[in-house]
XYZ file of C-alpha atoms in Angstrom:
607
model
C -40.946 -35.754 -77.788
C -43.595 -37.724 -76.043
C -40.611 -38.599 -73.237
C -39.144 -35.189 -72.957
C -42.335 -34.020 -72.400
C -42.952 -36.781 -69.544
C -39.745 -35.709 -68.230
C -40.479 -31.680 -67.941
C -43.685 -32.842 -66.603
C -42.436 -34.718 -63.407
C -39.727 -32.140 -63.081
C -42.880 -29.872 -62.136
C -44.246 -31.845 -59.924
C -40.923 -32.436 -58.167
C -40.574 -28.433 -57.517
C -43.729 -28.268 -55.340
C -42.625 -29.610 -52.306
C -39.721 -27.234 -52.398
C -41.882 -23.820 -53.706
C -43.946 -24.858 -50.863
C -40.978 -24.518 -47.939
C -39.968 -21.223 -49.386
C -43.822 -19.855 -48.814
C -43.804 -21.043 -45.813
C -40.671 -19.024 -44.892
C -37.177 -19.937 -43.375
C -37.118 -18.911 -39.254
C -33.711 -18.859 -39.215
C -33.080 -15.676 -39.486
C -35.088 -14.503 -36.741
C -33.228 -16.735 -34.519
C -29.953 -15.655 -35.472
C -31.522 -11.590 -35.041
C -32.869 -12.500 -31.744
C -29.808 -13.661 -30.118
C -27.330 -11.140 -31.620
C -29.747 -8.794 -29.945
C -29.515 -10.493 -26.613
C -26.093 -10.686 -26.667
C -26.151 -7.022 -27.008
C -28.366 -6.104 -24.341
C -26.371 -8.802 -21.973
C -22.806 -6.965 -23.028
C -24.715 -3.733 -22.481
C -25.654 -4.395 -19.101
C -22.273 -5.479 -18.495
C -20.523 -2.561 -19.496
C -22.779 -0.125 -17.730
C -22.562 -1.452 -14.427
C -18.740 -2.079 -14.704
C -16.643 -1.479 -11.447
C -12.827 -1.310 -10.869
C -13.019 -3.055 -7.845
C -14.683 -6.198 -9.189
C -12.692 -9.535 -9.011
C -11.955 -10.795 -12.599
C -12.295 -14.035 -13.367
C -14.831 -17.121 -13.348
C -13.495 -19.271 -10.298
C -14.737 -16.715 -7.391
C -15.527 -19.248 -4.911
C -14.441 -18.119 -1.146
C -13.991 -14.273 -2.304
C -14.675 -11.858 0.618
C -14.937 -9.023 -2.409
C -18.573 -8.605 -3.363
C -18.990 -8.527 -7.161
C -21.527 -5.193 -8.266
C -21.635 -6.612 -11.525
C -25.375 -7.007 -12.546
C -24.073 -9.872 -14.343
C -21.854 -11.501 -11.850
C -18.483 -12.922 -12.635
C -19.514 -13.205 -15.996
C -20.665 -9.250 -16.584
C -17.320 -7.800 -14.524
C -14.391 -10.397 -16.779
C -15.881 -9.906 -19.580
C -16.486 -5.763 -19.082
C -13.152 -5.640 -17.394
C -11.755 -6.819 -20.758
C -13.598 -4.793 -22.875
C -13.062 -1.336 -20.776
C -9.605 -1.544 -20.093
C -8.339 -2.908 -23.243
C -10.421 -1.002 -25.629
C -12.307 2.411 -25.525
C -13.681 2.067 -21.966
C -17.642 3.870 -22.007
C -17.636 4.776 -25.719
C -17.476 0.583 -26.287
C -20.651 0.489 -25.701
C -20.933 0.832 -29.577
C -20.462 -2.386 -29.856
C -23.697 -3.878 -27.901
C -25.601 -1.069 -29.993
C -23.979 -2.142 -32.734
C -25.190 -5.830 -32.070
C -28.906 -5.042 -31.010
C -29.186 -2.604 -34.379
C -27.949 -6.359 -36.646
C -30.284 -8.358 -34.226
C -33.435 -6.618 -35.611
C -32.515 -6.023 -38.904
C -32.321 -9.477 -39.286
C -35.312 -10.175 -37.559
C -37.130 -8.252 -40.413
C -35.100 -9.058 -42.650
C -33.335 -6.436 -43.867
C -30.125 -6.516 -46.018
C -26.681 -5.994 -43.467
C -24.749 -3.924 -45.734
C -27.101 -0.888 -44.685
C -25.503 -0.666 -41.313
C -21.654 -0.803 -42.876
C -21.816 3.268 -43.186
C -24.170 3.430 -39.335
C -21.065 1.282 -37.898
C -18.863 3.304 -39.309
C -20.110 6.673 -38.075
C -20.920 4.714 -34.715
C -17.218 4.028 -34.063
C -15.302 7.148 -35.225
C -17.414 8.722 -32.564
C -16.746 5.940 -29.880
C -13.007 6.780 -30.834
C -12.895 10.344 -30.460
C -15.041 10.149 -27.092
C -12.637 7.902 -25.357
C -9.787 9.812 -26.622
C -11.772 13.266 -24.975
C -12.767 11.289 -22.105
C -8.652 10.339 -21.855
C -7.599 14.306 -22.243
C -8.070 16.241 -19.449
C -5.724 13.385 -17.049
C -3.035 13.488 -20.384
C -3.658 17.376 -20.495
C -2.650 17.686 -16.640
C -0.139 15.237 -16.155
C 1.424 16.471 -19.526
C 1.052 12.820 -21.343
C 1.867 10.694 -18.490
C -1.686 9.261 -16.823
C -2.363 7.273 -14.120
C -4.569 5.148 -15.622
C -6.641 5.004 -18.313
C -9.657 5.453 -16.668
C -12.754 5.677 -17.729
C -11.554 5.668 -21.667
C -9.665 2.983 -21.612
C -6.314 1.741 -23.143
C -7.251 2.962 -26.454
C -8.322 5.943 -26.158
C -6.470 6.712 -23.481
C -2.966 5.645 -25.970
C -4.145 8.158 -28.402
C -4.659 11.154 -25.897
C -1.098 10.691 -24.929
C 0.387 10.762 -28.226
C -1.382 13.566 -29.527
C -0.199 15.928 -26.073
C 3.064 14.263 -26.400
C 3.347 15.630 -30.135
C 1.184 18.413 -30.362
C 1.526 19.984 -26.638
C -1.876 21.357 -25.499
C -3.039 23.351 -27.563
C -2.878 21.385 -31.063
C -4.723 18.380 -28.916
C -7.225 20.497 -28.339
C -7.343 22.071 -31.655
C -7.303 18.801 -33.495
C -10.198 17.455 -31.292
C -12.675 20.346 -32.334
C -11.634 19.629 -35.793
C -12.373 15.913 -35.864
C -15.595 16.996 -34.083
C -16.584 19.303 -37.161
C -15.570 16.850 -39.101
C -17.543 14.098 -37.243
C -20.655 16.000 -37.411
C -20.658 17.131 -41.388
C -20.111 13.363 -42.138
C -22.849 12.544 -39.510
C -25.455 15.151 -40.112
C -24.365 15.820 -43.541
C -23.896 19.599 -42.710
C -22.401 21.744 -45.503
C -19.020 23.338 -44.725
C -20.079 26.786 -46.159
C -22.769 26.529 -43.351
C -20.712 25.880 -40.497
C -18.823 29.516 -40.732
C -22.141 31.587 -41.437
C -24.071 30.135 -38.292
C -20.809 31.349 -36.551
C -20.894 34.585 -37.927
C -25.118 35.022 -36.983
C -24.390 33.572 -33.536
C -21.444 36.463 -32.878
C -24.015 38.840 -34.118
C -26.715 38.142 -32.211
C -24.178 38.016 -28.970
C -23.437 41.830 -29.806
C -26.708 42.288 -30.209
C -27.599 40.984 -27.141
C -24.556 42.555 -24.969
C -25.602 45.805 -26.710
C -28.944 45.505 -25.304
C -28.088 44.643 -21.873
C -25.741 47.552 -22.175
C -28.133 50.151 -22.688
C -30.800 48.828 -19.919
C -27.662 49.093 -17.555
C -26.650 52.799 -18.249
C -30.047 54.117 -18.593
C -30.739 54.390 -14.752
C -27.013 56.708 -14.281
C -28.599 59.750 -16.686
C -31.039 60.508 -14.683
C -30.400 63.460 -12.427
C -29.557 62.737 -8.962
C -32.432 64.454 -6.390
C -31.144 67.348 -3.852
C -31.027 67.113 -0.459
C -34.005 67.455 1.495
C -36.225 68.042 -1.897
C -40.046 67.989 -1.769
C -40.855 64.606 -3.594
C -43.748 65.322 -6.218
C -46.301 62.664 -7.108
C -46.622 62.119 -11.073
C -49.646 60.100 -11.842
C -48.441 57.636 -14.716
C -49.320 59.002 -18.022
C -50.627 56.097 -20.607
C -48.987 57.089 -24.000
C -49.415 54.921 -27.023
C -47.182 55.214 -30.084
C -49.021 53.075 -33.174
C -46.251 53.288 -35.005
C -43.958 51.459 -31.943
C -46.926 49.026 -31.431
C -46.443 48.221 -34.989
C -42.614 47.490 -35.399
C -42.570 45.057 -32.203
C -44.686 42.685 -34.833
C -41.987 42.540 -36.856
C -39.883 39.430 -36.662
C -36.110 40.983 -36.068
C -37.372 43.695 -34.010
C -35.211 43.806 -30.715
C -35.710 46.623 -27.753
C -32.375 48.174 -27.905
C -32.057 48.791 -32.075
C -34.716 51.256 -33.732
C -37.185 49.953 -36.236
C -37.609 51.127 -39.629
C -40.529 53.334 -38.737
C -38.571 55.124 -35.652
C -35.871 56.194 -38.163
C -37.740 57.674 -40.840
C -40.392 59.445 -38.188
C -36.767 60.408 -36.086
C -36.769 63.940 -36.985
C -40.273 65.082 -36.764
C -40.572 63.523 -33.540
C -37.375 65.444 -31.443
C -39.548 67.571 -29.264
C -41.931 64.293 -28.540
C -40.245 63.279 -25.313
C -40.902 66.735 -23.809
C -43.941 67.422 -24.848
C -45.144 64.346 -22.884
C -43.294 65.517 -19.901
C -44.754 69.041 -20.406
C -48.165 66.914 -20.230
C -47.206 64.941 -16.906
C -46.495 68.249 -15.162
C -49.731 70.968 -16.268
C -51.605 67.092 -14.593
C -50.100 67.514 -11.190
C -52.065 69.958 -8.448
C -49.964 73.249 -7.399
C -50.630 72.567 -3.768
C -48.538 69.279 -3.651
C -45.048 70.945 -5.803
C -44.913 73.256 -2.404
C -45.983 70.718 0.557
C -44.208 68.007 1.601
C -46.765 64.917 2.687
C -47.453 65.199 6.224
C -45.909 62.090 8.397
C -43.490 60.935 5.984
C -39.850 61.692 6.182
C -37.411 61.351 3.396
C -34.341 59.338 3.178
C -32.190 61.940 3.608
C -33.513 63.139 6.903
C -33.000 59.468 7.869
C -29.681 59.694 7.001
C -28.936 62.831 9.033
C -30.204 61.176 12.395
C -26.796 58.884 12.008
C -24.251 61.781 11.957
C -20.879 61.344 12.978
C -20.510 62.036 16.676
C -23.638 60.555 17.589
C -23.760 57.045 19.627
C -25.077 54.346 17.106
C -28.188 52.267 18.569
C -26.766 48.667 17.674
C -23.384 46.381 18.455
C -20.890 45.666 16.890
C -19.371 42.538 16.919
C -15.841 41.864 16.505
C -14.183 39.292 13.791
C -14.261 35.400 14.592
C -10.283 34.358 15.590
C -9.062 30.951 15.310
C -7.398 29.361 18.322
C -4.533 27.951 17.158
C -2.957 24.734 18.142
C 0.522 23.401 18.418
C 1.014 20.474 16.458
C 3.940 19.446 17.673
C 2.403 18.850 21.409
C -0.067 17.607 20.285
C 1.790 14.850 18.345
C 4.269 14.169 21.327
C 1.324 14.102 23.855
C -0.402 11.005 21.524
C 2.698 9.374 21.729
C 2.196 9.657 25.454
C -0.739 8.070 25.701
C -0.130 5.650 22.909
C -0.179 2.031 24.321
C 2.259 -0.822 22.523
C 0.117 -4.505 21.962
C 0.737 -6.335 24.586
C 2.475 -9.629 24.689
C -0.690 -11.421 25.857
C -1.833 -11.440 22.600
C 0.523 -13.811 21.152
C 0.114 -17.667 21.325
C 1.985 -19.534 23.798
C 2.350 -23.036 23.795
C 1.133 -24.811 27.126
C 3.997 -27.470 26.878
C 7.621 -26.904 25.554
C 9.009 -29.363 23.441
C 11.641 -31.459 24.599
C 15.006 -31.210 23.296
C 17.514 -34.251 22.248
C 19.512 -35.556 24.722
C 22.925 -35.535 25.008
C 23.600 -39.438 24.525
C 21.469 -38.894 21.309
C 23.897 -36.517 20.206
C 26.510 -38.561 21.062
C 25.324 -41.366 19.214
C 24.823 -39.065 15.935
C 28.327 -37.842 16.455
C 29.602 -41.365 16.426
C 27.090 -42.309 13.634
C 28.888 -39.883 11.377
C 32.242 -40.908 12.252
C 31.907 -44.317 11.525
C 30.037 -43.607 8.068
C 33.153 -41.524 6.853
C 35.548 -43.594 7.864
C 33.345 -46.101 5.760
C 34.539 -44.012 3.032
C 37.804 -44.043 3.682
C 37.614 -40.414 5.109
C 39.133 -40.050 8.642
C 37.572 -37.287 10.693
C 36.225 -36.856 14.180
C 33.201 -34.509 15.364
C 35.125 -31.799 17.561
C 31.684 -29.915 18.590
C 27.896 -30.288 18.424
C 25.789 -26.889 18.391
C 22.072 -28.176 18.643
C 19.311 -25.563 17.450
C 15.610 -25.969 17.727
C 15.275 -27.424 13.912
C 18.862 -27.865 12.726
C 21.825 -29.582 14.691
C 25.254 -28.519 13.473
C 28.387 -31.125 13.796
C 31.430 -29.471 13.735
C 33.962 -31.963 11.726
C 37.850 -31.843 11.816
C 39.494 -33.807 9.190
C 42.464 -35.297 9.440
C 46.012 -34.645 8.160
C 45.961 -35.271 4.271
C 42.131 -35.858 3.902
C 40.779 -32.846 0.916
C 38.007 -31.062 2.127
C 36.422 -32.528 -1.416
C 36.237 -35.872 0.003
C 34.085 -34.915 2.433
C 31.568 -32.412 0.209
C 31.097 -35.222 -1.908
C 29.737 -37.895 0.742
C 26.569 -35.131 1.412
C 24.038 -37.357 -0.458
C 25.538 -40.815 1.232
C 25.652 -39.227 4.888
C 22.061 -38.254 4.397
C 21.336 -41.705 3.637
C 22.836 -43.328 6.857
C 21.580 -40.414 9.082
C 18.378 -41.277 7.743
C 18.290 -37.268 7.319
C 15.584 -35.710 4.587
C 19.064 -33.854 3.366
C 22.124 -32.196 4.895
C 23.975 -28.945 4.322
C 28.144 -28.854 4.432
C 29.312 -25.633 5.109
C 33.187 -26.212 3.806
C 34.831 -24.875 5.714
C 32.944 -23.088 8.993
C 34.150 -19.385 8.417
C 37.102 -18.318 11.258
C 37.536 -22.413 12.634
C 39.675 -25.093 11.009
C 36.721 -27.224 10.555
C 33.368 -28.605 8.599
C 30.178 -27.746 9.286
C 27.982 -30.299 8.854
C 23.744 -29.327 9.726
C 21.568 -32.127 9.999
C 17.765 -31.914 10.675
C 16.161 -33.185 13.991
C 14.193 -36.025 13.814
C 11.695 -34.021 15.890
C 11.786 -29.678 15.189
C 10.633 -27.546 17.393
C 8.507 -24.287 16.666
C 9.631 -20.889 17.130
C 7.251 -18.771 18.633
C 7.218 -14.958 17.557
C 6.428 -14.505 21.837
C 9.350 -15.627 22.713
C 11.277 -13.538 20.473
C 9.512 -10.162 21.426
C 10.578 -10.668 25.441
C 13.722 -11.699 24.565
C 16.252 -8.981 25.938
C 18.138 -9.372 22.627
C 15.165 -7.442 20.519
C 14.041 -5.976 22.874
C 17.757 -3.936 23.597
C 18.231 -4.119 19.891
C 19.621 -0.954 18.943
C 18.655 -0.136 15.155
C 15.473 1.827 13.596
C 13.678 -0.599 12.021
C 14.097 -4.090 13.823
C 12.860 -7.386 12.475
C 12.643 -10.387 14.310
C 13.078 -13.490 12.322
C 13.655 -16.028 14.518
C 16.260 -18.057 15.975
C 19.895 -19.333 14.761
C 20.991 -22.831 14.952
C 22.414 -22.136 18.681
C 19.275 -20.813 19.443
C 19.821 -17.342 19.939
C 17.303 -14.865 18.801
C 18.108 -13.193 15.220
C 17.138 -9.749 14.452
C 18.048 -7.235 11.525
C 17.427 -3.933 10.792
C 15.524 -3.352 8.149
C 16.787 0.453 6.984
C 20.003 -1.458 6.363
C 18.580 -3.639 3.671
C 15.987 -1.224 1.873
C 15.819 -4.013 -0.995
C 14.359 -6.990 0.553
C 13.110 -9.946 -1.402
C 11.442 -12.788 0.142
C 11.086 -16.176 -2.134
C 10.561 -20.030 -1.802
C 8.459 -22.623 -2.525
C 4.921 -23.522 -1.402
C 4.589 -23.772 2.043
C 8.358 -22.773 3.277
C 7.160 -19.826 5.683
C 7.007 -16.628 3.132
C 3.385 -15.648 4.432
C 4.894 -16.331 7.971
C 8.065 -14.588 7.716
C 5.838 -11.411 6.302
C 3.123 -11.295 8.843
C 6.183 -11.562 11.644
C 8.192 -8.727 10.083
C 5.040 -6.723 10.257
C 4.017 -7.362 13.492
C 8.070 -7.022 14.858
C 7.791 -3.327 13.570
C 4.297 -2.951 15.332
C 5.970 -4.055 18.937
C 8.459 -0.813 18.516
C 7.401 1.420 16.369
C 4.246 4.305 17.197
C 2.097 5.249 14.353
C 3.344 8.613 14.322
C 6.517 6.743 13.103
C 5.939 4.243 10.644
C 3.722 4.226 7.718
C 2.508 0.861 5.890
C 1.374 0.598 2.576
C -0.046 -2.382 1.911
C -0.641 -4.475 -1.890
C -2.297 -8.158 -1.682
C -2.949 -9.346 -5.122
C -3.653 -12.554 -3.720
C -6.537 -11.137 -1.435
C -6.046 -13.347 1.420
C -2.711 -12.493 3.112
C -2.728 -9.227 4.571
C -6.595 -8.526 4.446
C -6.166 -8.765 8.055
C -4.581 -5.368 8.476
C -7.334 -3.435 7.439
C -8.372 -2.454 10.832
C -5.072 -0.572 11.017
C -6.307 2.205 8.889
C -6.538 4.604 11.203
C -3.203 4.226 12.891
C -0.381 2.576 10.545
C -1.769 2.028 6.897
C -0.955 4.656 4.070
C -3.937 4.747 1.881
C -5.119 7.006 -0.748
C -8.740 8.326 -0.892
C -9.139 8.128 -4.259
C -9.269 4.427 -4.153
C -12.242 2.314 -2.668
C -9.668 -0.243 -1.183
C -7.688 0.030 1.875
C -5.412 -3.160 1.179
C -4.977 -2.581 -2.599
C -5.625 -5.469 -4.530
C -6.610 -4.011 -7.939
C -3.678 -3.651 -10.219
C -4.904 -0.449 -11.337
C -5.103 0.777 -8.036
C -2.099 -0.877 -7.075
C -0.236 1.427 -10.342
C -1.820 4.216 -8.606
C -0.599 4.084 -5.076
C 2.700 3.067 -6.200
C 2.863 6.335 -8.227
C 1.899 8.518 -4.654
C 4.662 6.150 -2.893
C 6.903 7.762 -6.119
C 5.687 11.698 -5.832
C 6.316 11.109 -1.536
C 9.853 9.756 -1.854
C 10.425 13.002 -4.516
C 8.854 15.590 -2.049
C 10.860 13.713 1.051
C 14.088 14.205 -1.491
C 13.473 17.889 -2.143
C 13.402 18.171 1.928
C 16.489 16.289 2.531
C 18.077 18.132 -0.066
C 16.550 21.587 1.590
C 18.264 20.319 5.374
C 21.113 19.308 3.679
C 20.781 15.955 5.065
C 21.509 12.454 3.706
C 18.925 10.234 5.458
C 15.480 10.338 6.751
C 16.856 9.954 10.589
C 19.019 13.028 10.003
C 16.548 14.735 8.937
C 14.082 14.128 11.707
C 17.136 15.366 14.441
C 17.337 18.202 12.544
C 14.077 18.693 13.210
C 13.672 17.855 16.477
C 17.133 20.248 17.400
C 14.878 23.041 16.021
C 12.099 22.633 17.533
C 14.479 22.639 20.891
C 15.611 25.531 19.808
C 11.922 27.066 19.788
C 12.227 27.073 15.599
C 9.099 25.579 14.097
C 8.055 25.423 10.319
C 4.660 23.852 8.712
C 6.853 22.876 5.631
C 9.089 20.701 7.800
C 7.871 18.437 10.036
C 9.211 15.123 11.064
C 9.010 12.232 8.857
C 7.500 8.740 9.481
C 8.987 5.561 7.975
């Protein structure tokens, strides 16, 4: 017993330490409270100051955009996420949600109180985005723009319930989930809900009844004769106690009678005229026959304007618009519209030199001698040199397969020390193989001398594009309404931002702004920021968007969706001309205005 009791005894004294850390409290806790609560105020701040047009993403070095983020890059990812993937304002439940856990477990409070708060918090988050997403599903019959500002959520659900219920049961079922909402939330009984309807009706008749009866009351009184003596009625001070006494009373309202007024109704009939009776034995004899002296009534005002007579003022005749004609106008801009000039374009001081002809010579011979290697007799018949590619025009001879020859490419790279060579087997319209080899040395193409060449500059087409020069050397152009579905690709660094820029700029060398039309998407943000100064001569923008080269992808859906209602409304005209094509359509136009035949429906079309 003695050693159980020993036992029990140090088992005490080992508990103290440990009764002693629980006195003094754990601080964990409050550490855990106070950062869930800064998190919330930091996603908070985030989601408040959220803007479409911030760059998302962490890497933002070398961006011209500004970020209005209070948070920076940090604030507009991480809202960007949150708004367009979720519920888009109404998320800002979530911060709340994160501050409310934050303090209660900074004093300590048990977490499953805020289970039913969160709960409540959300399904009202949910319904706001999804009434923040109606009105743009309402108008554009379930098909949005974007799902701005309730986000993909909300904005999801808005479409689906016009889609399935039409208008008026996505309206209806939104005023139902708000009653709903708000007996849950407020813990409002249901029977209460229809009888503060009911009161509120009646106190709206009340009031219209009212309002009513102030209105009319002014139209029984008899109208005055002309040219009648006005008589002076000293006000008469009449106090009813018993009227005094029923405006005390709680529901008394001016235009109902009290209790009092009914039950005294009958004995009171002649009141009214015995007060008036009164009011008239109180007003001198002398002034019911006089008239005051020096004042005139308003009817012998009225006489002194009698038809006939010359009116004392001016009259002053209806504002009328000059109006303009458009069409001048437009062709006398055109007049005075001045093309870039040339001297803007770089032009090198030196031209490069081109091969020789005993270098070409020698080539030629070096690639007869390497097929014959190869048991493959052939002889160069032609050289075409361009300013990066020379072409070698190969005749085989009798008996040699033009497969022989495709399949020496890689080995006559090899001993024409050529980065690679293209066959063309066989050169289209010539009994022989075109073999293109790159110069040791290319030349650049300049995009000046391709705009004072005569060949683009006679090209005949509507939409020219210069882009560049063939292996002979002559200048290449095509037209672009020929090939509306154009697709530029390669690899990094093989020209694409090049060829782009020198389409562009092609079409600015022959087309006016009245003409052509540019609407221009960079998600990159760096290629064609350049062309912003165009805006008020060749870009297309829309002025619902803060960005003139659209680089949002929102904004980018947007725009693409106006470039989508144009081409329908330019459709609906052809089809109105009974034309095929825009240029049709714009002689047609121009034949009727000839003809002195002008319409503000139809007007010519740019590009």
């Amino acid at each position: 017993m003695g050693r159980r009791l020993k036992k029990k005894n140090s088992s005490k004294k080992k508990s103290t330490p440990s009764k002693s850390r629980k006195e003094r409290g754990d601080i964990r806790p409050e550490v855990y409270g106070l950062l869930l609560s800064a998190l919330g105020i930091l996603l908070a701040l985030a989601i408040i100051s959220y803007h479409r047009s911030d760059p998302v993403g962490f890497l933002t070095e070398g961006n011209i955009y500004q970020i209005k983020n209070l948070l920076g890059a940090f604030g507009a990812t991480v809202s960007a996420w949150l708004f367009q993937w979720t519920l888009g304002y109404p998320i800002l439940f979530l911060p709340i949600l994160l501050i409310a856990a934050g303090i209660f477990l900074m004093f300590r409070r048990p977490l499953g109180a805020l289970i039913r708060f969160a709960i409540v918090l959300f399904s009202w988050s949910l319904w706001l985005s999804v009434v923040l997403a109606t009105p743009q599903a309402l108008q554009t019959f379930g098909n949005p723009e974007s799902f701005y500002p309730s986000g993909l959520i909300g904005g999801m659900l808005a479409v689906y319930l016009v889609k399935i219920f039409s208008k008026f049961g996505a309206v209806f079922l939104l005023v139902i989930f708000f009653l709903v909402l708000s007996i849950i939330t407020f813990r409002i009984p249901f029977s209460a809900v229809p009888l503060a309807i009911v009161r509120a009706i009646q106190e709206g008749f009340v009031l219209l009844i009212g309002l009513f009866k102030q209105v009319k009351l002014p139209s029984r009184e008899a109208k005055p004769e002309r040219k009648r003596a006005r008589k002076v009625v000293p006000e008469v001070e009449t106090t009813i106690p018993e009227m005094e006494a029923d405006r005390q009373d709680p529901y008394y309202h001016p235009s109902l009678p009290s209790e009092a007024e009914v039950e005294q109704r009958e004995p009171e009939i002649d009141r009214p005229l015995e007060i008036l009776t009164k009011a008239r034995d109180l007003v001198p004899d002398s002034q019911s026959t006089e008239e005051p002296v020096g004042e005139e009534s308003a009817d012998d005002v009225a006489d002194q304007n009698l038809p006939g007579q010359q009116a004392d003022f001016e009259i002053q005749e209806a504002h009328k618009e000059k109006e303009l004609d458009y069409d001048a106008l437009i062709r006398d801009s055109l007049s005075r519209y001045q093309f870039p000039s040339t001297d803007l374009l770089y032009e090198p001081d030196e031209q490069p030199e081109n091969l020789t002809e005993e270098e070409l010579r020698k080539n030629a011979r070096l690639l007869e001698e390497t097929l014959a290697q190869f048991g493959v007799k052939a002889s160069v018949v032609r050289v075409v040199e361009g300013p990066v590619i020379t072409l070698y025009e190969v005749r085989p001879a009798q008996g040699v397969k033009i497969s022989q020859i495709v399949g020496l490419q890689d080995d006559l790279a090899l001993a024409m020390q050529a980065k690679g060579i293209r066959i063309i087997a066989p050169i289209p319209g010539k009994a022989a193989i075109g073999i293109e080899i790159p110069n040791r040395s290319p030349s650049i193409v300049y995009f000046k001398s391709i705009v004072r060449s005569e060949t683009f500059i006679n090209a005949q087409g509507n939409l020219i594009l210069g882009l560049g020069k063939t292996i002979s050397g002559e200048v290449y152009w095509a037209d672009l309404t020929k090939m509306p579905h154009l697709l530029i690709a390669g690899a990094t660094g093989s020209g694409k931002s090049v060829g782009i820029n020198t389409m562009i700029a092609s079409l600015l060398y022959r087309m006016p702004p009245s003409d052509l039309k540019f609407v221009l998407i960079d998600p990159k943000k760096l290629e064609l920021s350049i062309y912003t100064k165009l805006k008020d001569h060749y870009l297309a923008i829309c002025s619902e968007l803060d960005e003139i080269v659209v680089t949002h992808p929102q904004n980018a859906i947007m725009i693409l969706r106006s470039v989508i209602n144009e081409m329908e409304e330019r459709y609906d005209k052809l089809a109105a001309l009974g034309v095929r094509d825009i240029l049709a359509y714009n002689r047609k136009i121009e034949e009727y205005q000839q003809q002195g035949e002008s319409s503000e429906e139809f007007r010519k079309l740019p590009y």
